[in-house]
Coordinates of C-alpha atoms in Angstrom, one line a residue:
M130 CA -61.8 27.3 35.9
L131 CA -59.5 26.4 38.9
A132 CA -59.8 22.7 38.1
K133 CA -58.7 23.3 34.5
L134 CA -55.7 25.4 35.7
E135 CA -54.7 22.7 38.2
E136 CA -54.9 20.1 35.4
R137 CA -52.7 22.3 33.3
V138 CA -50.0 22.5 35.9
R139 CA -50.2 18.8 36.6
S140 CA -49.4 18.1 32.9
N141 CA -47.0 21.1 32.7
P142 CA -45.5 22.2 36.0
N143 CA -43.6 24.9 34.3
D144 CA -46.7 26.8 33.1
T145 CA -46.0 30.1 34.8
E146 CA -49.2 31.7 33.6
A147 CA -51.3 28.9 35.0
W148 CA -49.6 29.2 38.4
I149 CA -50.3 32.9 38.3
Q150 CA -53.9 32.4 37.5
I151 CA -54.3 29.8 40.2
G152 CA -52.8 32.4 42.6
H153 CA -55.2 35.1 41.5
I154 CA -58.2 32.8 41.9
N155 CA -57.1 31.8 45.4
F156 CA -56.3 35.5 46.2
D157 CA -59.9 36.5 45.2
N158 CA -61.4 33.6 47.1
Q159 CA -59.5 34.5 50.3
Q160 CA -57.5 31.2 50.1
H161 CA -54.3 32.8 51.3
E162 CA -52.1 29.8 51.8
Q163 CA -53.1 28.3 48.4
A164 CA -52.4 31.7 46.7
I165 CA -49.0 31.9 48.4
E166 CA -48.1 28.4 47.2
A167 CA -49.2 29.2 43.6
Y168 CA -47.4 32.6 43.5
E169 CA -44.2 31.0 44.9
R170 CA -44.4 28.4 42.2
A171 CA -44.8 31.0 39.5
L172 CA -41.9 33.1 40.9
A173 CA -39.7 30.0 40.9
L174 CA -40.2 30.0 37.2
E175 CA -40.2 33.8 36.6
P176 CA -38.6 35.5 39.6
N177 CA -38.7 39.0 38.4
N178 CA -42.5 39.3 38.0
A179 CA -43.2 42.5 40.0
P180 CA -47.0 42.3 40.0
V181 CA -46.9 38.7 41.3
L182 CA -44.4 39.7 44.0
T183 CA -46.8 42.4 45.0
D184 CA -49.8 40.1 45.2
L185 CA -47.6 37.6 47.2
G186 CA -46.8 40.4 49.6
V187 CA -50.5 41.1 50.1
M188 CA -51.1 37.4 50.8
Y189 CA -48.3 37.3 53.4
R190 CA -49.8 40.3 55.1
R191 CA -53.2 38.6 55.2
T192 CA -51.5 35.6 56.8
K193 CA -50.0 37.8 59.5
K194 CA -46.5 37.7 58.1
P195 CA -45.7 41.4 57.7
R196 CA -42.0 41.0 57.4
E197 CA -42.4 38.5 54.5
A198 CA -44.8 41.0 52.9
I199 CA -42.3 43.8 53.2
K200 CA -39.6 41.5 51.7
R201 CA -41.8 40.8 48.7
F202 CA -42.8 44.5 48.2
D203 CA -39.1 45.4 48.3
Q204 CA -38.4 42.7 45.7
A205 CA -41.2 44.1 43.5
I206 CA -39.9 47.6 43.8
A207 CA -36.3 46.5 43.0
T208 CA -37.6 44.7 39.9
D209 CA -39.9 47.5 38.7
P210 CA -39.1 50.8 40.4
K211 CA -42.0 52.5 38.7
L212 CA -44.6 50.1 39.9
E213 CA -46.8 52.0 42.4
Q214 CA -48.8 49.4 44.3
P215 CA -45.9 47.7 46.2
R216 CA -44.8 51.1 47.4
F217 CA -48.2 52.0 48.7
N218 CA -48.7 48.5 50.2
K219 CA -45.3 48.7 51.9
G220 CA -46.4 51.9 53.6
I221 CA -49.6 50.3 54.8
V222 CA -47.8 47.3 56.3
L223 CA -45.2 49.4 57.9
L224 CA -47.7 51.7 59.5
H225 CA -50.4 49.3 60.6
D226 CA -48.6 46.0 61.1
L227 CA -45.1 47.0 62.2
E228 CA -46.0 50.4 63.7
D229 CA -43.2 52.1 61.8
R230 CA -44.7 55.4 60.9
E231 CA -41.4 56.9 59.7
G232 CA -40.9 53.8 57.4
A233 CA -44.4 54.2 56.0
I234 CA -43.8 57.9 55.3
E235 CA -40.6 57.0 53.5
A236 CA -42.3 54.3 51.4
W237 CA -45.0 56.8 50.4
E238 CA -42.5 59.5 49.6
G239 CA -40.9 57.0 47.3
L240 CA -44.3 56.5 45.7
L241 CA -44.7 60.2 45.3
A242 CA -41.3 60.4 43.6
V243 CA -42.7 58.0 41.0
N244 CA -46.1 59.6 40.8
P245 CA -46.7 62.9 42.5
L246 CA -50.5 62.4 42.0
A247 CA -50.8 59.0 43.5
K248 CA -53.9 58.2 45.4
A249 CA -55.0 55.6 48.0
P250 CA -57.8 53.2 47.0
N251 CA -60.2 55.5 49.0
G252 CA -59.3 58.4 46.8
Q253 CA -57.2 60.3 49.3
T254 CA -54.0 61.6 47.7
V255 CA -50.8 60.0 49.0
D256 CA -49.3 63.5 49.6
E257 CA -52.2 64.2 52.0
M258 CA -51.5 61.0 53.8
V259 CA -47.8 61.9 54.1
T260 CA -48.6 65.3 55.4
K261 CA -51.1 63.9 57.9
F262 CA -48.7 61.4 59.4
K263 CA -45.8 63.9 59.5
T264 CA -47.9 66.4 61.5
Q265 CA -49.7 64.0 63.8
P266 CA -48.2 63.6 67.2

């Protein structure tokens, strides 16, 4: 599948969807740098693709570039303010990678403004997370 997609972009370098799919395959296969390259190529063609900006942010986090991750999450949020994943991810990066607990809480409160019932992947509600981090010393 990847080889077919790479052939597509060789013959048509403006095939945004193929670049996105190449990014997704590399994302899933833990090929972070290749995913970043493909997502950046897709975004050069379609800069306001919030889900791709979100995935790119994840890849930047996994390559130990948390500030780049935050930048992409912020771009995704600006592009699609109702998209929940970049808001959640931003909080995770702020908390765990940049040790900015207040920033993480603010990001998650923004998520709760969009969806008061938002949950983390582990099933915990985001409002429980916010309460926990507000009350922890």
